[in-house]
Coordinates of C-alpha atoms in Angstrom, one line a residue:
Chain U
M1 CA 21.4 3.4 -26.7
K2 CA 24.9 3.1 -25.5
S3 CA 25.8 3.5 -21.7
P4 CA 27.6 7.0 -21.6
L5 CA 24.3 8.5 -23.4
N6 CA 22.3 6.9 -20.4
M7 CA 24.6 8.0 -18.0
G8 CA 24.8 11.8 -19.5
I9 CA 21.1 11.9 -19.1
G10 CA 20.7 10.3 -15.7
V11 CA 23.6 12.4 -14.7
G12 CA 22.1 15.5 -16.3
V13 CA 18.6 14.9 -14.1
V14 CA 20.6 14.7 -10.9
I15 CA 22.6 17.7 -11.8
L16 CA 19.2 19.4 -12.3
M17 CA 18.0 18.3 -8.9
V18 CA 21.1 19.5 -7.1
A19 CA 20.8 23.0 -9.0
S20 CA 17.4 23.1 -7.6
F21 CA 19.2 23.0 -4.0
F22 CA 21.3 25.7 -5.0
Y23 CA 18.1 27.9 -6.4
K24 CA 16.6 27.3 -3.1
V25 CA 19.3 28.3 -0.9
S26 CA 20.1 31.4 -3.3
F27 CA 16.9 32.8 -3.8
G28 CA 15.0 31.7 -0.4
G29 CA 11.2 31.5 -0.8
E30 CA 10.2 33.9 -3.6
F31 CA 11.7 31.9 -6.4
I32 CA 11.2 28.0 -5.2
P33 CA 7.1 28.1 -5.8
S34 CA 7.6 28.4 -9.4
F35 CA 11.1 26.2 -10.0
G36 CA 9.6 23.5 -8.1
L37 CA 6.3 23.9 -10.5
W38 CA 8.7 23.7 -13.6
V39 CA 10.4 20.7 -12.1
A40 CA 7.3 18.8 -11.0
A41 CA 5.7 19.8 -14.8
W42 CA 8.9 18.2 -16.6
M43 CA 8.8 15.4 -14.2
T44 CA 5.3 14.9 -15.2
L45 CA 5.7 15.2 -19.0
I46 CA 9.1 12.8 -18.8
I47 CA 6.7 10.0 -17.2
L48 CA 4.1 10.6 -19.6
S49 CA 6.3 10.3 -22.3
F50 CA 6.6 6.6 -22.0
L51 CA 3.0 6.6 -23.6
Y52 CA 4.5 7.6 -27.0
K53 CA 7.2 4.5 -26.3
D54 CA 9.9 3.4 -23.7
N55 CA 12.8 6.4 -23.7
P56 CA 16.1 7.3 -21.9
F57 CA 14.3 10.1 -20.2
Y58 CA 11.4 7.9 -19.0
K59 CA 14.0 5.3 -17.8
A60 CA 16.1 8.0 -15.8
A61 CA 13.0 9.6 -14.3
E62 CA 12.1 5.9 -13.2
H63 CA 15.4 5.1 -11.7
I64 CA 15.4 8.5 -10.3
M65 CA 11.8 7.9 -8.5
V66 CA 13.1 4.3 -7.3
G67 CA 16.3 6.1 -5.5
L68 CA 14.3 9.1 -3.9
A69 CA 11.2 6.8 -2.8
M70 CA 13.6 4.3 -1.2
A71 CA 15.5 7.1 0.6
Y72 CA 12.1 8.9 1.6
F73 CA 10.8 5.8 3.3
A74 CA 14.0 5.2 4.9
I75 CA 14.0 8.7 6.3
Y76 CA 10.1 8.4 7.7
Y77 CA 11.2 5.4 9.0
I78 CA 13.8 6.1 10.9
F79 CA 12.3 9.6 12.3
Q80 CA 8.8 8.5 12.5
V81 CA 8.8 5.1 13.6
L82 CA 12.1 4.0 15.0
E83 CA 13.0 7.2 16.8
P84 CA 9.4 7.7 18.7
R85 CA 8.9 4.2 19.3
F86 CA 12.3 2.7 19.7
Y87 CA 14.9 4.8 20.8
N88 CA 13.0 7.3 22.6
R89 CA 11.8 4.4 24.8
L90 CA 14.8 2.3 25.3
V91 CA 17.3 5.2 25.5
L92 CA 15.7 8.1 26.8
N93 CA 13.0 6.0 29.3
E94 CA 10.0 8.3 27.6
L95 CA 7.7 5.3 28.2
Q96 CA 3.9 6.3 28.2
P97 CA 1.5 5.7 30.7
G98 CA 0.1 1.9 31.2
E99 CA 3.3 0.3 29.5
Q100 CA 4.6 -2.1 31.7
L101 CA 5.4 -6.0 31.5
F102 CA 4.9 -8.5 35.1
G103 CA 3.9 -4.7 36.7
S104 CA 7.4 -3.3 36.0
P105 CA 7.9 -0.2 33.2
E106 CA 11.8 -1.2 33.7
V107 CA 11.3 -4.8 32.0
F108 CA 9.1 -3.6 29.4
R109 CA 11.9 -0.9 28.5
W110 CA 14.3 -3.6 28.4
A111 CA 12.5 -6.1 26.4
L112 CA 12.5 -3.4 23.5
I113 CA 16.5 -4.9 22.9
I114 CA 14.5 -8.2 22.0
P115 CA 13.0 -7.1 18.4
A116 CA 16.9 -5.1 17.9
I117 CA 18.4 -8.8 18.3
L118 CA 16.0 -10.2 16.1
G119 CA 16.6 -7.6 13.7
C120 CA 20.4 -7.8 13.8
L121 CA 19.5 -11.5 13.2
M122 CA 17.6 -11.1 10.0
L123 CA 20.9 -9.0 8.6
T124 CA 22.5 -12.6 9.0
R125 CA 21.2 -13.1 5.4
I126 CA 24.2 -11.2 3.9
F127 CA 26.2 -13.8 5.1
P128 CA 25.6 -17.4 3.9
K129 CA 27.2 -19.4 6.8
V130 CA 25.3 -18.0 9.2
A131 CA 22.2 -17.2 6.8
W132 CA 20.1 -19.9 8.8
M133 CA 19.9 -17.6 12.2
S134 CA 17.7 -15.1 10.3
R135 CA 14.9 -17.9 10.5
W136 CA 14.4 -17.1 14.1
S137 CA 13.3 -13.5 13.6
I138 CA 11.3 -14.4 10.8
A139 CA 9.6 -17.3 13.1
A140 CA 9.2 -14.5 15.7
T141 CA 7.6 -12.2 12.8
I142 CA 5.4 -15.0 11.5
G143 CA 4.3 -16.1 14.8
L144 CA 3.3 -12.6 15.9
G145 CA 1.5 -11.9 12.8
S146 CA -0.3 -15.5 12.6
G147 CA -1.3 -15.0 16.3
L148 CA -2.6 -11.7 15.7
A149 CA -4.3 -12.8 12.3
I150 CA -6.4 -15.5 14.0
P151 CA -8.9 -13.4 16.3
V152 CA -8.5 -10.5 14.5
T153 CA -9.4 -11.9 11.0
I154 CA -12.3 -13.7 12.6
Q155 CA -13.5 -10.7 14.2
A156 CA -13.3 -8.7 11.3
N157 CA -14.1 -10.7 8.3
I158 CA -16.3 -12.8 9.6
T159 CA -18.3 -12.1 12.8
T160 CA -18.7 -8.3 11.7
Q161 CA -19.6 -9.4 8.2
I162 CA -22.4 -11.6 9.7
R163 CA -23.8 -9.1 11.8
A164 CA -23.7 -6.6 9.5
A165 CA -25.6 -9.1 7.5
S166 CA -28.2 -10.2 9.9
Q167 CA -29.0 -6.4 10.8
L168 CA -30.5 -6.6 6.9
P169 CA -33.8 -7.9 7.8
L170 CA -35.1 -5.3 10.3
D171 CA -33.5 -2.6 8.2
Y172 CA -35.9 -4.0 5.3
M173 CA -38.8 -4.2 7.4
T174 CA -38.1 -0.7 8.4
A175 CA -37.7 0.1 4.8
L176 CA -41.1 -1.3 4.1
H177 CA -42.5 1.1 6.4
G178 CA -41.1 4.0 4.3
N179 CA -38.4 5.0 7.2
A180 CA -35.9 6.9 5.2
E181 CA -33.6 7.1 8.0
V182 CA -32.2 3.6 6.6
M183 CA -31.9 4.6 3.3
P184 CA -28.9 7.0 3.2
G185 CA -28.6 8.7 -0.4
F186 CA -31.5 7.1 -1.9
T187 CA -34.4 9.1 -3.7
N188 CA -36.1 5.9 -5.1
V189 CA -37.4 3.7 -2.1
H190 CA -37.9 0.7 -4.6
L191 CA -34.0 0.5 -5.1
W192 CA -33.7 -0.1 -1.5
Q193 CA -36.6 -2.9 -1.2
I194 CA -35.2 -4.5 -4.2
G195 CA -31.9 -4.2 -2.9
V196 CA -31.7 -5.4 0.5
P197 CA -33.4 -9.2 -0.3
L198 CA -30.7 -9.4 -3.2
L199 CA -28.0 -8.3 -0.6
M200 CA -29.1 -11.1 1.8
I201 CA -29.6 -13.8 -1.1
G202 CA -26.5 -12.8 -3.3
T203 CA -24.2 -13.1 0.2
I204 CA -25.5 -16.4 0.8
C205 CA -25.1 -17.5 -2.8
G206 CA -21.8 -16.3 -3.1
L207 CA -20.6 -18.2 -0.1
M208 CA -22.4 -21.4 -1.8
Y209 CA -20.5 -20.6 -5.0
F210 CA -16.7 -20.7 -2.9
F211 CA -17.9 -24.1 -1.1
F212 CA -16.4 -26.8 -3.2
S213 CA -17.0 -29.5 -0.7
V214 CA -20.5 -30.3 -2.4
P215 CA -20.8 -31.1 -6.2
H216 CA -22.6 -27.8 -7.7
R217 CA -25.7 -29.6 -8.7
G218 CA -29.4 -29.1 -8.5
V219 CA -30.9 -26.6 -5.9
F220 CA -27.1 -26.1 -4.8
G221 CA -26.1 -25.4 -8.3
Y222 CA -28.3 -22.8 -9.1
A223 CA -27.7 -21.1 -5.8
A224 CA -24.0 -21.2 -6.8
T225 CA -24.8 -20.1 -10.4
F226 CA -26.7 -17.2 -8.8
G227 CA -23.7 -16.7 -6.5
I228 CA -21.2 -16.5 -9.7
W229 CA -23.6 -14.0 -11.1
I230 CA -23.3 -11.4 -8.2
L231 CA -19.6 -12.0 -8.2
M232 CA -19.3 -11.0 -11.7
I233 CA -21.7 -7.7 -11.1
G234 CA -19.4 -7.1 -7.9
F235 CA -16.0 -7.6 -10.2
G236 CA -17.2 -5.5 -13.1
A237 CA -18.5 -2.6 -10.4
S238 CA -14.8 -2.8 -8.7
F239 CA -13.4 -2.7 -12.4
G240 CA -15.3 0.4 -13.1
Y241 CA -14.5 2.3 -10.1
T242 CA -10.9 1.6 -10.4
V243 CA -11.1 2.9 -14.2
M244 CA -12.9 5.9 -12.9
A245 CA -10.1 6.6 -9.9
R246 CA -7.2 5.8 -12.7
L247 CA -9.1 8.3 -14.7
S248 CA -9.6 11.1 -12.1
L249 CA -6.0 10.5 -11.2
F250 CA -4.7 11.5 -15.0
I251 CA -7.4 14.2 -15.1
G252 CA -5.4 15.3 -12.0
R253 CA -1.8 15.5 -13.4
V254 CA -3.7 17.3 -17.0
L255 CA -4.9 19.8 -14.8
F256 CA -1.8 20.3 -12.7
L257 CA -0.2 20.9 -16.3
L258 CA -2.6 23.2 -17.7
K259 CA -3.9 25.3 -14.6
D260 CA -1.0 25.2 -12.4
W261 CA 1.9 25.4 -14.6
L262 CA 1.1 26.9 -18.0
D263 CA -2.1 28.8 -16.4
W264 CA -4.3 28.6 -19.3
L265 CA -7.3 27.5 -17.5
P266 CA -9.2 29.9 -14.9
T267 CA -8.6 29.5 -11.4
Chain D
M1 CA 17.9 -27.1 15.5
K2 CA 18.4 -25.0 12.4
R3 CA 14.9 -26.0 11.1
S4 CA 13.0 -27.0 14.1
L5 CA 13.6 -24.2 16.8
P6 CA 12.1 -21.6 14.4
L7 CA 8.9 -23.7 14.4
A8 CA 8.9 -23.7 17.9
I9 CA 9.2 -19.7 18.0
A10 CA 6.6 -19.5 15.5
L11 CA 4.4 -21.5 17.8
V12 CA 5.2 -19.8 21.4
M13 CA 5.0 -16.4 19.9
G14 CA 1.7 -17.1 18.2
L15 CA -0.2 -18.6 21.4
L16 CA 1.4 -15.7 23.3
M17 CA -0.3 -13.1 20.5
I18 CA -3.8 -15.2 20.8
G19 CA -3.4 -15.0 24.4
T20 CA -3.6 -11.5 24.6
Y21 CA -6.5 -11.1 22.6
Y22 CA -8.4 -13.1 25.4
F23 CA -6.7 -12.4 28.7
P24 CA -6.7 -8.7 29.7
W25 CA -3.9 -9.3 31.9
M26 CA -1.4 -9.8 29.2
D27 CA -2.1 -6.3 27.5
G28 CA 1.6 -5.3 28.6
F29 CA 2.9 -7.7 26.1
Y30 CA 0.4 -6.9 23.7
R31 CA 1.4 -3.4 23.8
L32 CA 4.9 -4.4 23.8
V33 CA 4.7 -6.6 20.6
L34 CA 3.1 -3.4 18.9
L35 CA 6.6 -1.8 19.1
W36 CA 8.4 -5.0 18.3
S37 CA 6.8 -5.3 15.0
P38 CA 8.3 -2.1 13.4
V39 CA 11.7 -2.2 14.8
I40 CA 11.9 -5.7 13.2
A41 CA 10.2 -4.7 9.9
G42 CA 12.8 -1.5 9.9
F43 CA 15.7 -4.0 10.0
A44 CA 13.7 -6.1 7.0
F45 CA 13.7 -2.5 5.4
F46 CA 17.6 -2.2 6.2
L47 CA 18.1 -5.3 4.4
G48 CA 16.0 -4.1 1.4
I49 CA 18.0 -0.8 1.0
L50 CA 20.9 -3.2 1.1
S51 CA 19.7 -5.4 -1.6
F52 CA 18.5 -2.4 -3.5
L53 CA 22.1 -0.7 -3.4
M54 CA 24.0 -3.8 -3.8
H55 CA 21.9 -4.6 -7.1
H56 CA 22.6 -1.5 -8.5
I57 CA 26.4 -1.2 -7.5
F58 CA 26.9 -4.6 -9.1
K59 CA 25.6 -3.2 -12.3
V60 CA 27.7 -0.1 -12.4
R61 CA 30.8 -2.0 -11.3
R62 CA 30.3 -4.6 -14.2
K63 CA 29.0 -1.7 -16.5
V64 CA 26.3 -3.4 -18.0
P65 CA 24.5 -1.9 -20.7
G66 CA 22.3 0.8 -19.3
W67 CA 24.6 1.2 -16.0
G68 CA 24.3 4.8 -16.3
Y69 CA 20.5 4.6 -14.9
N70 CA 21.8 2.3 -12.2
L71 CA 24.2 5.0 -11.3
T72 CA 21.1 7.7 -11.1
A73 CA 19.1 5.7 -8.8
I74 CA 22.1 5.4 -6.3
L75 CA 22.7 9.0 -6.7
S76 CA 19.0 10.1 -6.2
F77 CA 18.9 7.6 -3.3
A78 CA 22.0 9.2 -1.9
V79 CA 21.2 13.0 -2.3
M80 CA 17.6 12.3 -0.9
L81 CA 18.8 10.4 2.3
L82 CA 21.5 13.1 2.8
V83 CA 18.9 15.8 2.9
G84 CA 16.9 14.0 5.1
L85 CA 19.4 12.8 7.6
L86 CA 22.3 15.6 7.6
P87 CA 20.2 18.5 8.9
E88 CA 18.9 16.3 11.7
I89 CA 22.3 14.9 12.9
Y90 CA 24.5 18.0 12.0
P91 CA 22.0 21.0 12.2
R92 CA 24.7 23.6 12.5
L93 CA 26.5 22.4 9.5
F94 CA 23.7 21.6 7.7
G95 CA 20.8 23.7 8.9
F96 CA 20.7 25.6 5.3
L97 CA 18.8 22.4 3.9
G98 CA 16.1 23.2 6.2
D99 CA 14.6 21.6 9.6
Q100 CA 12.2 18.7 8.2
Q101 CA 10.9 18.4 11.6
A102 CA 10.7 21.9 12.8
D103 CA 9.3 23.7 9.5
P104 CA 8.9 20.6 6.8
D105 CA 7.8 23.0 4.3
A106 CA 11.0 25.1 4.2
S107 CA 13.5 21.9 3.9
V108 CA 15.0 20.7 0.7
F109 CA 13.7 17.1 1.6
K110 CA 10.2 18.0 1.7
W111 CA 10.9 20.2 -1.9
L112 CA 11.9 17.2 -3.4
F113 CA 9.5 15.4 -2.1
G114 CA 6.7 17.8 -3.5
N115 CA 8.0 18.7 -6.5
V116 CA 10.0 15.4 -7.8
L117 CA 8.6 12.4 -6.3
V118 CA 5.0 13.1 -5.5
P119 CA 4.3 14.4 -9.4
M120 CA 6.5 11.3 -10.6
E121 CA 4.4 8.5 -8.5
A122 CA 1.0 10.5 -9.4
T123 CA 1.8 10.5 -12.9
M124 CA 3.0 7.0 -12.7
F125 CA -0.5 5.7 -11.3
A126 CA -2.2 7.9 -13.8
L127 CA -0.8 6.1 -16.7
L128 CA -2.7 3.2 -15.7
A129 CA -5.6 5.1 -16.9
F130 CA -4.5 4.1 -20.2
Y131 CA -3.4 0.7 -19.9
I132 CA -6.4 -0.3 -17.7
A133 CA -8.3 0.9 -20.7
S134 CA -6.7 -1.4 -23.1
A135 CA -7.3 -4.5 -20.6
S136 CA -11.1 -3.3 -20.4
F137 CA -11.3 -3.4 -24.5
R138 CA -9.8 -7.3 -24.1
A139 CA -11.7 -7.9 -20.9
F140 CA -15.2 -6.5 -22.0
R141 CA -16.7 -9.1 -24.4
A142 CA -19.9 -10.0 -23.8
R143 CA -19.1 -14.1 -24.8
N144 CA -21.4 -15.2 -21.9
L145 CA -23.8 -14.3 -19.3
E146 CA -21.1 -13.8 -16.8
A147 CA -19.0 -11.6 -18.8
T148 CA -22.3 -9.6 -19.9
L149 CA -22.7 -9.0 -16.4
L150 CA -19.3 -7.7 -15.5
L151 CA -19.5 -5.6 -18.6
A152 CA -22.6 -4.1 -18.0
A153 CA -22.0 -3.4 -14.4
A154 CA -18.7 -1.9 -15.0
I155 CA -20.2 0.4 -17.8
L156 CA -23.0 1.4 -15.4
I157 CA -20.6 2.5 -12.9
M158 CA -18.8 4.5 -15.0
I159 CA -21.6 6.4 -16.7
G160 CA -22.9 6.9 -13.1
R161 CA -20.0 8.4 -11.8
V162 CA -19.5 11.0 -14.1
P163 CA -21.7 14.4 -14.6
L164 CA -22.2 13.6 -18.4
G165 CA -23.8 10.2 -17.5
E166 CA -26.2 12.4 -15.3
W167 CA -27.1 14.4 -18.1
I168 CA -27.8 11.8 -20.2
F169 CA -30.2 10.0 -17.7
P170 CA -30.6 11.2 -14.5
P171 CA -31.5 7.8 -13.0
F172 CA -28.0 6.5 -13.8
T173 CA -26.3 8.0 -10.6
D174 CA -29.1 6.3 -8.6
I175 CA -28.5 3.0 -10.6
Q176 CA -24.8 3.0 -9.9
Q177 CA -25.1 3.5 -6.3
W178 CA -27.4 0.7 -6.2
I179 CA -24.8 -1.5 -7.7
M180 CA -22.2 -0.1 -5.4
E181 CA -24.3 -0.5 -2.5
F182 CA -26.3 -4.0 -2.9
P183 CA -24.7 -6.5 -5.1
N184 CA -21.2 -5.1 -4.8
T185 CA -21.6 -5.5 -1.2
A186 CA -22.9 -8.7 -1.5
A187 CA -20.1 -10.3 -3.6
K188 CA -17.3 -8.1 -1.5
R189 CA -19.1 -9.9 1.8
A190 CA -19.0 -12.9 0.5
I191 CA -15.4 -12.9 -0.5
M192 CA -14.6 -11.2 2.8
I193 CA -15.7 -14.3 4.9
G194 CA -14.1 -16.2 2.4
V195 CA -10.7 -14.7 2.6
G196 CA -11.3 -14.5 6.6
L197 CA -11.4 -18.1 6.9
G198 CA -9.0 -18.7 4.6
M199 CA -6.5 -16.4 6.3
A200 CA -7.3 -17.9 9.7
A201 CA -6.6 -21.5 8.6
T202 CA -3.4 -20.6 6.9
A203 CA -2.1 -18.6 10.0
L204 CA -2.9 -21.7 12.1
K205 CA -1.3 -23.6 9.5
L206 CA 2.0 -21.6 10.0
M207 CA 1.6 -21.7 14.0
L208 CA 1.4 -25.4 13.6
G209 CA 4.2 -26.2 11.2
I210 CA 2.0 -27.4 8.7
E211 CA 3.1 -25.0 6.4
R212 CA 6.8 -24.1 6.5
A213 CA 7.6 -23.0 2.8
W214 CA 9.1 -20.0 4.9
I215 CA 11.6 -21.9 6.2
G216 CA 13.4 -22.6 2.7
R217 CA 15.7 -25.4 1.9
G218 CA 18.8 -26.7 2.9
D219 CA 19.7 -26.5 6.7

């Protein structure tokens, strides 16, 4: 494919976008829903055309999507993050109650300059001679992230999981006595009664599989093997769940084309 | 200086953040840091935009094959940015583009988002249904016990989550729920505990300067 043709297609799609602005301006709110529907439908079809093979329309749409997404997140960041969290607090002095450092809201307010300085230092990566200064802001980000991660991951990934697992024997005893409250959604009580011990043993065996400091032999080896079985069932379940999620997205797009756009299906 | 100061900054910031978790009197610093992170991330995002523009402008200027697509990316970025920014900065001049803060549904920005970006992104993810289907055809071979367990779990989950599955054999719904609730939770829990330990260890290595790949090479 020669460049002028590529450019022509790309510019054509952009012209379509620009034309849509003028339609909006000229026709007000009446025309826009159906015109927007047509644009959305064509964009959907262009992306789906990739299933046949890579083509200029798809490539153009792909590049439009990247450009639009980049600008969308830039706008989102400016008005939803930087303006309320940074500009309003530092310039307009709109601090929230309790926002103070060393007992002073003013210190808190002026301390907001520090991330701006660190952010500017990050931009030094563009200039090779002073690019090393960007390490300071990366260091601050890494340090803050690491310091936050240590207690938070220990709390969320380890403590909470162990607490939830230790609650299981109690739930199991309750389930044995036929209390339906601990079996949300289960019509078959036996499934629950089999599942709870499996969950307890499976978690321990799964952890044993990940413990490589001891050779996987003997009793430990059997436990680790059972652990890998549980892990494989977990991976299979996650895979099946992901397939269904993607298929439901595809069904959503097909329904959009057949129902919203072509009106072939009853609402 | 160029290498040791960043390590010191990472250590001090890390210790301060750990401190905010254990000492209530450091709550002010914690709240401050929650505001710091998005600001620094904003500058990093700006750096990403610069990189994006430089990449595409370079290709357009050199007229590399397919440069029209790069121009398309730049133009669509510029159009979306302008319709988002101009009505906010110059409401009198560009008010006709719609105020996305006051009335988002009437703005051109929202229109482009809803009618161009969202359908394209949704369809792009929907395409994965086909690729994931071909990936499953390759992955789901019952070669040994582990692969068979993976295959069986995935098939039961897929059948159990559609009305057809319940129509063929009603207990499929219960079975898929049971797999999600018990063996799947056991696997996820084991992985989460392992990941948690790994994350805490990596964070500690970063703070103590044992892991220093992020500094890069050279001075």
